[in-house]
GROMACS .gro file of C-alpha atoms in nm:
model
  397
    1MET     CA    1   5.271   8.926   2.744
    2LYS     CA    2   5.523   8.757   2.964
    3VAL     CA    3   5.706   8.443   2.859
    4SER     CA    4   5.528   8.240   3.126
    5GLN     CA    5   5.191   8.359   2.997
    6ARG     CA    6   5.278   8.272   2.635
    7THR     CA    7   5.392   7.928   2.746
    8CYS     CA    8   5.067   7.860   2.930
    9LEU     CA    9   4.861   7.979   2.631
   10ALA     CA   10   5.050   7.753   2.390
   11ALA     CA   11   5.009   7.457   2.624
   12GLY     CA   12   4.636   7.522   2.649
   13VAL     CA   13   4.596   7.538   2.273
   14LEU     CA   14   4.793   7.214   2.236
   15ILE     CA   15   4.581   7.037   2.497
   16LEU     CA   16   4.264   7.167   2.332
   17GLY     CA   17   4.383   7.046   1.994
   18LEU     CA   18   4.460   6.700   2.124
   19GLY     CA   19   4.124   6.677   2.286
   20MET     CA   20   3.928   6.774   1.976
   21ALA     CA   21   3.769   6.498   1.770
   22LYS     CA   22   3.956   6.415   1.452
   23PRO     CA   23   3.766   6.445   1.124
   24SER     CA   24   3.618   6.111   1.006
   25LEU     CA   25   3.727   5.984   0.667
   26ALA     CA   26   3.496   5.682   0.674
   27LEU     CA   27   3.256   5.630   0.384
   28SER     CA   28   2.898   5.632   0.511
   29GLY     CA   29   2.549   5.716   0.397
   30CYS     CA   30   2.598   5.519   0.073
   31THR     CA   31   2.340   5.481  -0.202
   32ASN     CA   32   2.339   5.318  -0.543
   33THR     CA   33   2.517   5.624  -0.681
   34ASN     CA   34   2.831   5.526  -0.488
   35LEU     CA   35   2.856   5.227  -0.720
   36SER     CA   36   2.830   5.394  -1.055
   37GLY     CA   37   3.033   5.368  -1.376
   38THR     CA   38   3.239   5.101  -1.554
   39TYR     CA   39   3.413   4.842  -1.335
   40ASN     CA   40   3.650   4.558  -1.414
   41ALA     CA   41   3.591   4.238  -1.215
   42GLN     CA   42   3.831   3.965  -1.107
   43ILE     CA   43   3.779   3.631  -0.928
   44SER     CA   44   4.084   3.656  -0.701
   45ASN     CA   45   4.085   3.299  -0.570
   46ILE     CA   46   4.012   3.120  -0.896
   47ALA     CA   47   4.330   2.911  -0.879
   48PHE     CA   48   4.244   2.797  -0.525
   49GLU     CA   49   3.894   2.699  -0.637
   50ASN     CA   50   4.034   2.487  -0.919
   51VAL     CA   51   4.271   2.304  -0.686
   52VAL     CA   52   3.997   2.232  -0.430
   53ASN     CA   53   3.762   2.103  -0.701
   54THR     CA   54   4.035   1.885  -0.849
   55LEU     CA   55   4.130   1.733  -0.513
   56ASN     CA   56   3.767   1.663  -0.428
   57ALA     CA   57   3.714   1.497  -0.765
   58SER     CA   58   4.026   1.282  -0.728
   59MET     CA   59   3.920   1.155  -0.383
   60ALA     CA   60   3.570   1.070  -0.503
   61SER     CA   61   3.664   0.874  -0.816
   62THR     CA   62   3.856   0.551  -0.864
   63GLY     CA   63   3.922   0.336  -1.165
   64THR     CA   64   3.618   0.129  -1.272
   65THR     CA   65   3.596  -0.236  -1.164
   66GLY     CA   66   3.708  -0.491  -1.419
   67ALA     CA   67   3.415  -0.676  -1.579
   68THR     CA   68   3.325  -1.026  -1.453
   69GLY     CA   69   3.527  -1.279  -1.652
   70THR     CA   70   3.316  -1.499  -1.877
   71THR     CA   71   3.481  -1.826  -1.954
   72GLY     CA   72   3.837  -1.716  -2.010
   73ALA     CA   73   3.748  -1.343  -2.065
   74THR     CA   74   3.991  -1.066  -1.950
   75GLY     CA   75   3.868  -0.803  -1.703
   76THR     CA   76   3.843  -0.455  -1.860
   77ALA     CA   77   4.108  -0.193  -1.781
   78GLY     CA   78   4.047   0.051  -1.496
   79SER     CA   79   3.950   0.396  -1.623
   80SER     CA   80   4.200   0.681  -1.633
   81GLY     CA   81   4.222   0.912  -1.331
   82PRO     CA   82   4.097   1.273  -1.364
   83THR     CA   83   4.317   1.519  -1.550
   84GLY     CA   84   4.322   1.773  -1.268
   85ILE     CA   85   4.124   2.034  -1.465
   86ALA     CA   86   3.809   2.142  -1.286
   87ALA     CA   87   3.518   2.346  -1.419
   88LEU     CA   88   3.591   2.719  -1.412
   89PRO     CA   89   3.358   2.950  -1.218
   90THR     CA   90   3.140   3.199  -1.406
   91GLY     CA   91   2.941   3.505  -1.301
   92LEU     CA   92   3.141   3.826  -1.258
   93GLY     CA   93   3.437   3.643  -1.416
   94GLY     CA   94   3.423   3.424  -1.726
   95ASN     CA   95   3.080   3.547  -1.840
   96SER     CA   96   2.981   3.581  -2.207
   97SER     CA   97   2.766   3.882  -2.108
   98SER     CA   98   3.079   4.073  -1.998
   99ILE     CA   99   3.166   4.384  -2.200
  100ASN     CA  100   3.516   4.242  -2.265
  101GLY     CA  101   3.386   3.898  -2.363
  102ASN     CA  102   3.419   3.563  -2.191
  103VAL     CA  103   3.764   3.566  -2.025
  104PRO     CA  104   3.829   3.312  -1.745
  105GLY     CA  105   3.850   3.491  -1.410
  106LEU     CA  106   3.781   3.842  -1.551
  107GLY     CA  107   3.475   4.051  -1.639
  108ARG     CA  108   3.369   4.408  -1.718
  109PHE     CA  109   3.030   4.564  -1.641
  110PHE     CA  110   2.860   4.905  -1.621
  111PHE     CA  111   2.670   5.003  -1.303
  112ASP     CA  112   2.418   5.275  -1.390
  113GLY     CA  113   2.375   5.426  -1.040
  114ASN     CA  114   2.008   5.321  -1.033
  115GLY     CA  115   2.053   4.954  -0.942
  116ASN     CA  116   2.105   4.806  -1.289
  117ILE     CA  117   2.412   4.612  -1.406
  118LEU     CA  118   2.472   4.643  -1.781
  119GLY     CA  119   2.671   4.415  -2.008
  120VAL     CA  120   2.618   4.272  -2.354
  121THR     CA  121   2.368   4.015  -2.473
  122ALA     CA  122   2.548   3.687  -2.533
  123GLY     CA  123   2.535   3.590  -2.899
  124ALA     CA  124   2.374   3.916  -3.013
  125ALA     CA  125   2.474   4.066  -3.347
  126THR     CA  126   2.545   4.406  -3.189
  127SER     CA  127   2.745   4.495  -2.878
  128SER     CA  128   2.501   4.751  -2.738
  129LEU     CA  129   2.461   4.746  -2.360
  130ALA     CA  130   2.177   4.549  -2.205
  131ALA     CA  131   2.066   4.470  -1.850
  132VAL     CA  132   2.244   4.160  -1.718
  133GLY     CA  133   2.174   4.202  -1.345
  134VAL     CA  134   2.068   4.426  -1.057
  135TYR     CA  135   2.234   4.561  -0.743
  136SER     CA  136   2.141   4.745  -0.424
  137VAL     CA  137   2.364   4.952  -0.193
  138THR     CA  138   2.273   5.010   0.173
  139THR     CA  139   2.362   5.312   0.388
  140ASN     CA  140   2.652   5.126   0.557
  141CYS     CA  141   2.810   5.083   0.210
  142THR     CA  142   2.747   4.710   0.179
  143ALA     CA  143   2.575   4.585  -0.133
  144THR     CA  144   2.408   4.287  -0.296
  145MET     CA  145   2.440   4.194  -0.664
  146THR     CA  146   2.240   3.944  -0.870
  147LEU     CA  147   2.319   3.846  -1.229
  148THR     CA  148   2.063   3.713  -1.476
  149SER     CA  149   2.302   3.421  -1.532
  150GLY     CA  150   2.207   3.307  -1.178
  151GLN     CA  151   2.489   3.422  -0.946
  152HIS     CA  152   2.439   3.619  -0.621
  153TYR     CA  153   2.699   3.829  -0.437
  154ASN     CA  154   2.746   4.019  -0.113
  155ALA     CA  155   2.983   4.315  -0.141
  156VAL     CA  156   3.154   4.599   0.046
  157ILE     CA  157   3.231   4.934  -0.120
  158VAL     CA  158   3.584   5.059  -0.040
  159ASN     CA  159   3.829   5.330  -0.150
  160GLN     CA  160   3.559   5.593  -0.197
  161GLY     CA  161   3.376   5.373  -0.446
  162ASN     CA  162   3.680   5.306  -0.663
  163GLN     CA  163   3.688   4.941  -0.555
  164VAL     CA  164   3.436   4.684  -0.436
  165LEU     CA  165   3.516   4.358  -0.254
  166PHE     CA  166   3.271   4.072  -0.310
  167VAL     CA  167   3.197   3.709  -0.220
  168GLN     CA  168   2.960   3.479  -0.406
  169SER     CA  169   2.681   3.361  -0.174
  170ASP     CA  170   2.547   3.069  -0.380
  171ALA     CA  171   2.581   2.719  -0.233
  172ASN     CA  172   2.755   2.605  -0.553
  173GLY     CA  173   2.974   2.917  -0.575
  174ASN     CA  174   3.277   2.743  -0.421
  175GLY     CA  175   3.347   3.048  -0.203
  176ALA     CA  176   3.446   3.272  -0.496
  177VAL     CA  177   3.584   3.607  -0.379
  178GLY     CA  178   3.715   3.896  -0.582
  179MET     CA  179   3.719   4.266  -0.655
  180LEU     CA  180   3.557   4.525  -0.875
  181GLN     CA  181   3.796   4.802  -0.987
  182ARG     CA  182   3.682   5.130  -1.141
  183SER     CA  183   3.788   5.174  -1.503
  184SER     CA  184   3.743   5.424  -1.785
  185ASN     CA  185   3.441   5.383  -2.011
  186SER     CA  186   3.675   5.364  -2.309
  187CYS     CA  187   4.053   5.342  -2.347
  188THR     CA  188   4.331   5.437  -2.588
  189ALA     CA  189   4.701   5.354  -2.571
  190SER     CA  190   4.805   5.719  -2.529
  191GLN     CA  191   4.639   5.756  -2.187
  192TYR     CA  192   4.846   5.485  -2.017
  193PRO     CA  193   5.207   5.471  -1.895
  194GLN     CA  194   5.464   5.246  -2.058
  195SER     CA  195   5.611   5.058  -1.762
  196PHE     CA  196   5.430   4.824  -1.522
  197GLY     CA  197   5.515   4.577  -1.249
  198PHE     CA  198   5.300   4.265  -1.225
  199GLU     CA  199   5.251   3.947  -1.028
  200TYR     CA  200   5.027   3.645  -1.049
  201TYR     CA  201   5.013   3.330  -0.845
  202GLY     CA  202   4.822   3.013  -0.766
  203ALA     CA  203   4.866   2.639  -0.796
  204THR     CA  204   4.835   2.387  -1.073
  205ALA     CA  205   4.727   2.022  -1.050
  206VAL     CA  206   4.917   1.748  -1.235
  207THR     CA  207   4.727   1.492  -1.441
  208GLY     CA  208   4.612   1.190  -1.239
  209ALA     CA  209   4.765   0.846  -1.300
  210THR     CA  210   4.583   0.577  -1.500
  211GLY     CA  211   4.388   0.320  -1.298
  212ALA     CA  212   4.535  -0.033  -1.284
  213THR     CA  213   4.407  -0.296  -1.528
  214GLY     CA  214   4.152  -0.540  -1.387
  215THR     CA  215   4.278  -0.899  -1.338
  216THR     CA  216   4.195  -1.169  -1.597
  217GLY     CA  217   3.896  -1.386  -1.515
  218THR     CA  218   3.978  -1.757  -1.455
  219ILE     CA  219   3.896  -2.007  -1.733
  220GLY     CA  220   3.581  -2.209  -1.665
  221THR     CA  221   3.632  -2.590  -1.631
  222THR     CA  222   3.519  -2.822  -1.918
  223GLY     CA  223   3.193  -3.006  -1.859
  224ALA     CA  224   3.224  -3.391  -1.811
  225THR     CA  225   3.139  -3.611  -2.115
  226GLY     CA  226   2.804  -3.792  -2.091
  227THR     CA  227   2.824  -4.182  -2.066
  228THR     CA  228   2.734  -4.391  -2.371
  229GLY     CA  229   2.395  -4.561  -2.351
  230SER     CA  230   2.409  -4.951  -2.328
  231THR     CA  231   2.333  -5.157  -2.642
  232GLY     CA  232   1.984  -5.306  -2.657
  233VAL     CA  233   1.958  -5.696  -2.625
  234THR     CA  234   1.913  -5.892  -2.952
  235GLY     CA  235   1.572  -6.057  -2.981
  236THR     CA  236   1.569  -6.449  -2.975
  237THR     CA  237   1.532  -6.639  -3.303
  238GLY     CA  238   1.184  -6.787  -3.372
  239VAL     CA  239   1.151  -7.176  -3.357
  240THR     CA  240   1.149  -7.359  -3.694
  241GLY     CA  241   0.814  -7.520  -3.781
  242VAL     CA  242   0.790  -7.911  -3.782
  243THR     CA  243   0.824  -8.084  -4.126
  244GLY     CA  244   0.505  -8.253  -4.252
  245VAL     CA  245   0.499  -8.642  -4.275
  246THR     CA  246   0.548  -8.790  -4.626
  247GLY     CA  247   0.236  -8.970  -4.758
  248VAL     CA  248   0.240  -9.350  -4.833
  249THR     CA  249   0.340  -9.446  -5.192
  250GLY     CA  250   0.066  -9.581  -5.413
  251THR     CA  251  -0.223  -9.379  -5.393
  252THR     CA  252  -0.130  -9.024  -5.357
  253GLY     CA  253  -0.087  -8.946  -4.998
  254THR     CA  254  -0.237  -8.644  -4.848
  255THR     CA  255  -0.016  -8.339  -4.842
  256GLY     CA  256   0.168  -8.287  -4.517
  257THR     CA  257   0.049  -7.992  -4.316
  258THR     CA  258   0.255  -7.670  -4.322
  259GLY     CA  259   0.483  -7.615  -4.020
  260THR     CA  260   0.379  -7.332  -3.788
  261THR     CA  261   0.558  -6.996  -3.822
  262GLY     CA  262   0.828  -6.923  -3.561
  263SER     CA  263   0.732  -6.649  -3.314
  264THR     CA  264   0.881  -6.294  -3.354
  265GLY     CA  265   1.193  -6.217  -3.140
  266ALA     CA  266   1.137  -5.971  -2.856
  267THR     CA  267   1.243  -5.600  -2.913
  268GLY     CA  268   1.584  -5.504  -2.765
  269VAL     CA  269   1.573  -5.269  -2.462
  270THR     CA  270   1.652  -4.895  -2.535
  271GLY     CA  271   2.002  -4.776  -2.416
  272VAL     CA  272   2.013  -4.536  -2.114
  273THR     CA  273   2.062  -4.162  -2.200
  274GLY     CA  274   2.414  -4.023  -2.119
  275ALA     CA  275   2.429  -3.782  -1.819
  276THR     CA  276   2.452  -3.396  -1.885
  277GLY     CA  277   2.806  -3.246  -1.865
  278ILE     CA  278   2.882  -3.016  -1.562
  279THR     CA  279   2.858  -2.636  -1.630
  280GLY     CA  280   3.197  -2.455  -1.648
  281VAL     CA  281   3.285  -2.235  -1.344
  282THR     CA  282   3.236  -1.851  -1.386
  283GLY     CA  283   3.561  -1.650  -1.413
  284THR     CA  284   3.652  -1.432  -1.111
  285THR     CA  285   3.573  -1.058  -1.111
  286GLY     CA  286   3.857  -0.827  -1.222
  287THR     CA  287   4.010  -0.615  -0.941
  288PRO     CA  288   3.913  -0.241  -0.925
  289GLY     CA  289   4.145   0.004  -1.102
  290ALA     CA  290   4.374   0.194  -0.865
  291ALA     CA  291   4.261   0.541  -0.749
  292ALA     CA  292   4.412   0.829  -0.948
  293THR     CA  293   4.676   1.038  -0.770
  294VAL     CA  294   4.685   1.419  -0.792
  295THR     CA  295   4.990   1.637  -0.730
  296VAL     CA  296   4.945   2.012  -0.664
  297GLN     CA  297   5.234   2.244  -0.746
  298PRO     CA  298   5.274   2.618  -0.664
  299TYR     CA  299   5.302   2.862  -0.954
  300SER     CA  300   5.419   3.218  -0.878
  301VAL     CA  301   5.555   3.495  -1.102
  302VAL     CA  302   5.667   3.859  -1.056
  303GLY     CA  303   5.799   4.079  -1.334
  304ILE     CA  304   5.812   4.401  -1.538
  305LEU     CA  305   5.616   4.480  -1.854
  306ASN     CA  306   5.749   4.761  -2.077
  307LEU     CA  307   5.546   4.913  -2.363
  308ASP     CA  308   5.730   5.124  -2.624
  309GLY     CA  309   5.427   5.329  -2.731
  310ALA     CA  310   5.451   5.190  -3.084
  311GLY     CA  311   5.285   4.851  -3.030
  312ASN     CA  312   5.587   4.652  -2.906
  313PHE     CA  313   5.653   4.515  -2.558
  314THR     CA  314   5.926   4.342  -2.360
  315VAL     CA  315   5.877   4.144  -2.042
  316SER     CA  316   6.121   4.028  -1.774
  317GLU     CA  317   5.991   3.796  -1.505
  318TYR     CA  318   6.099   3.568  -1.222
  319VAL     CA  319   5.917   3.234  -1.211
  320TYR     CA  320   5.916   3.026  -0.892
  321THR     CA  321   6.050   2.671  -0.926
  322ALA     CA  322   6.173   2.411  -0.678
  323ASN     CA  323   6.528   2.532  -0.753
  324GLY     CA  324   6.471   2.906  -0.707
  325ALA     CA  325   6.327   3.183  -0.926
  326PRO     CA  326   6.519   3.209  -1.256
  327ALA     CA  327   6.487   3.526  -1.467
  328LEU     CA  328   6.310   3.484  -1.802
  329ASN     CA  329   6.263   3.730  -2.089
  330GLY     CA  330   6.018   3.770  -2.373
  331SER     CA  331   5.886   4.017  -2.627
  332GLY     CA  332   5.609   4.071  -2.880
  333THR     CA  333   5.337   4.315  -2.981
  334TYR     CA  334   5.054   4.469  -2.779
  335THR     CA  335   4.720   4.643  -2.833
  336VAL     CA  336   4.519   4.863  -2.595
  337ASN     CA  337   4.157   4.795  -2.693
  338ALA     CA  338   3.861   5.029  -2.656
  339ASN     CA  339   3.719   4.805  -2.379
  340CYS     CA  340   4.039   4.874  -2.176
  341SER     CA  341   4.181   4.526  -2.227
  342LEU     CA  342   4.554   4.501  -2.295
  343SER     CA  343   4.630   4.223  -2.544
  344LEU     CA  344   4.980   4.070  -2.565
  345ALA     CA  345   5.104   3.855  -2.855
  346PHE     CA  346   5.433   3.683  -2.773
  347ALA     CA  347   5.690   3.653  -3.053
  348ALA     CA  348   5.863   3.323  -3.122
  349GLN     CA  349   6.225   3.332  -3.010
  350PRO     CA  350   6.513   3.185  -3.215
  351PHE     CA  351   6.586   2.821  -3.136
  352GLY     CA  352   6.836   2.785  -2.856
  353THR     CA  353   6.774   3.129  -2.703
  354PRO     CA  354   6.834   3.089  -2.326
  355SER     CA  355   6.600   3.199  -2.046
  356VAL     CA  356   6.295   3.256  -2.266
  357VAL     CA  357   5.942   3.312  -2.134
  358VAL     CA  358   5.719   3.021  -2.238
  359PRO     CA  359   5.415   3.188  -2.403
  360PRO     CA  360   5.106   3.107  -2.192
  361SER     CA  361   4.785   2.970  -2.335
  362SER     CA  362   4.633   3.314  -2.267
  363PHE     CA  363   4.746   3.635  -2.094
  364SER     CA  364   4.457   3.876  -2.026
  365ILE     CA  365   4.480   4.222  -1.862
  366LEU     CA  366   4.202   4.473  -1.786
  367LEU     CA  367   4.329   4.827  -1.720
  368GLY     CA  368   4.178   5.036  -1.443
  369ALA     CA  369   4.126   5.411  -1.446
  370ALA     CA  370   4.439   5.621  -1.389
  371THR     CA  371   4.441   5.812  -1.059
  372ALA     CA  372   4.663   6.096  -0.945
  373THR     CA  373   4.766   5.924  -0.621
  374SER     CA  374   4.807   5.556  -0.706
  375GLY     CA  375   4.877   5.560  -1.078
  376THR     CA  376   4.727   5.294  -1.302
  377THR     CA  377   4.645   4.945  -1.188
  378GLY     CA  378   4.507   4.649  -1.373
  379LEU     CA  379   4.367   4.302  -1.317
  380VAL     CA  380   4.547   3.999  -1.461
  381SER     CA  381   4.423   3.654  -1.561
  382ILE     CA  382   4.667   3.405  -1.711
  383GLN     CA  383   4.635   3.047  -1.829
  384PRO     CA  384   4.978   2.877  -1.828
  385THR     CA  385   4.800   2.583  -1.991
  386THR     CA  386   4.440   2.542  -2.102
  387GLY     CA  387   4.210   2.499  -1.802
  388GLN     CA  388   4.456   2.627  -1.540
  389VAL     CA  389   4.375   2.990  -1.446
  390LEU     CA  390   4.584   3.214  -1.221
  391SER     CA  391   4.498   3.569  -1.105
  392GLY     CA  392   4.717   3.871  -1.034
  393VAL     CA  393   4.762   4.247  -1.051
  394LEU     CA  394   4.936   4.504  -1.273
  395ILE     CA  395   5.064   4.833  -1.124
  396SER     CA  396   5.228   5.125  -1.306
  397GLN     CA  397   5.585   5.205  -1.202
   0.00000   0.00000   0.00000
C-alpha cells in the first residue's frame, strides 16, 4: 500500500471515529433498587435556615407595652428581645427515629430497595430496625420520600446511586435541602484512613437587646375636699306664762290660775351635704419597649483531623474572624462507632496554652462508605454553642 493510500485510510478512520456517537454514561431507567442500602443524611443549609428564622422572629416581635399607670404606678419593663436561636428542622436530620440517634442536622436510614425507609422506633427498648417512611423512584431517577414523622421530600439520584440530593416540599419546611450519602451497614476503626481534611460553615445570630423600660405613669391629682354643711338655726325660746293674781286678804282668795306653757322652739334646719371630691386623673400609658436588634456573623472553618489508630486525635484548623483566619490546635480521644459515627472528645488544654481550639458544644461526624476512586467522605454537623448548628464535609487525604 502506498503512503498516500495509508494516509487516506487513516483519515477516513479518524473521521468515522469522530462521527460515531459517544457512549452515554447517564443514569436512566431507575427503580427503587437504585436507592438501596444504608445512607447518611445531612441538612446542608441548616445554618441558613436558622438565620432566616431568627431574622423573621426579630422583625415580628417588639418589647411589650408598659402597663397603664394606676395612680402613681410605674409602667412594666419591655420584654427582652429574642435570643437569636430558632427551632431546628427535623425529618431526615435531627430525628429520634434515625439509626444514629437524634443529632441536629444529621440522620442515618436504611432503604430496603422495595420502597421502605427503615430506622429505629423512638423510645423503644431495643434498637431493631422498623419502618419510618416510604419512598418511590421513577425511571428518570427522581424520587419522592415521606417520613412517618410528617416530612415530604423530592429527590434526585446522582453518582450511580451513591448520593441523593433532596429538598423538603412541605410548606413549613423552610426550604431545607441536603444530601444522602451511601455508607457501610456497620463500621470499625480499622477500615478507615487516619487523616482527613474538613470544612464547615454558616452564620450565627447574636442575642437580641433588651426592650426599653416603659415610662412611669403620671400621679393622679387629689380629689377636692367637700364643703362643710352649715349649722342649723337655734329654735326660739318659748314665752313665759303670766303670773296669777294674788287673792284678797281675809277670806282665802281663790288660787291664781296657772300660767300657760311656752310653745316649743322650732327645729333647726339640717346643714347642706358637702360636695363629692373630684376623681384623680389616670396615669399615662407606659411607652412600648424598643424592638430587639439581631446581628448575624459569618462562621467558617477549614482544617485537618489526624487519627493515630489507637483512639487519639489531633486537629489543626483555621477559623474565620474579622481579623483573618488564625490557626488553632486541639487534641483528644476518638471512637468509631458501629453506626459509622465518629465521636470526638476534646481534652482540656493547660491554662495559658496559646491558639487552642475552643471545644464546641457538639461535633458530630457520619462516615460514608470508602470508594476506590474518591476515598472516604463524611458528613459533619457542629454546634459551636447550643442551638447554633453548622454543616460541613469530611474528606480523606
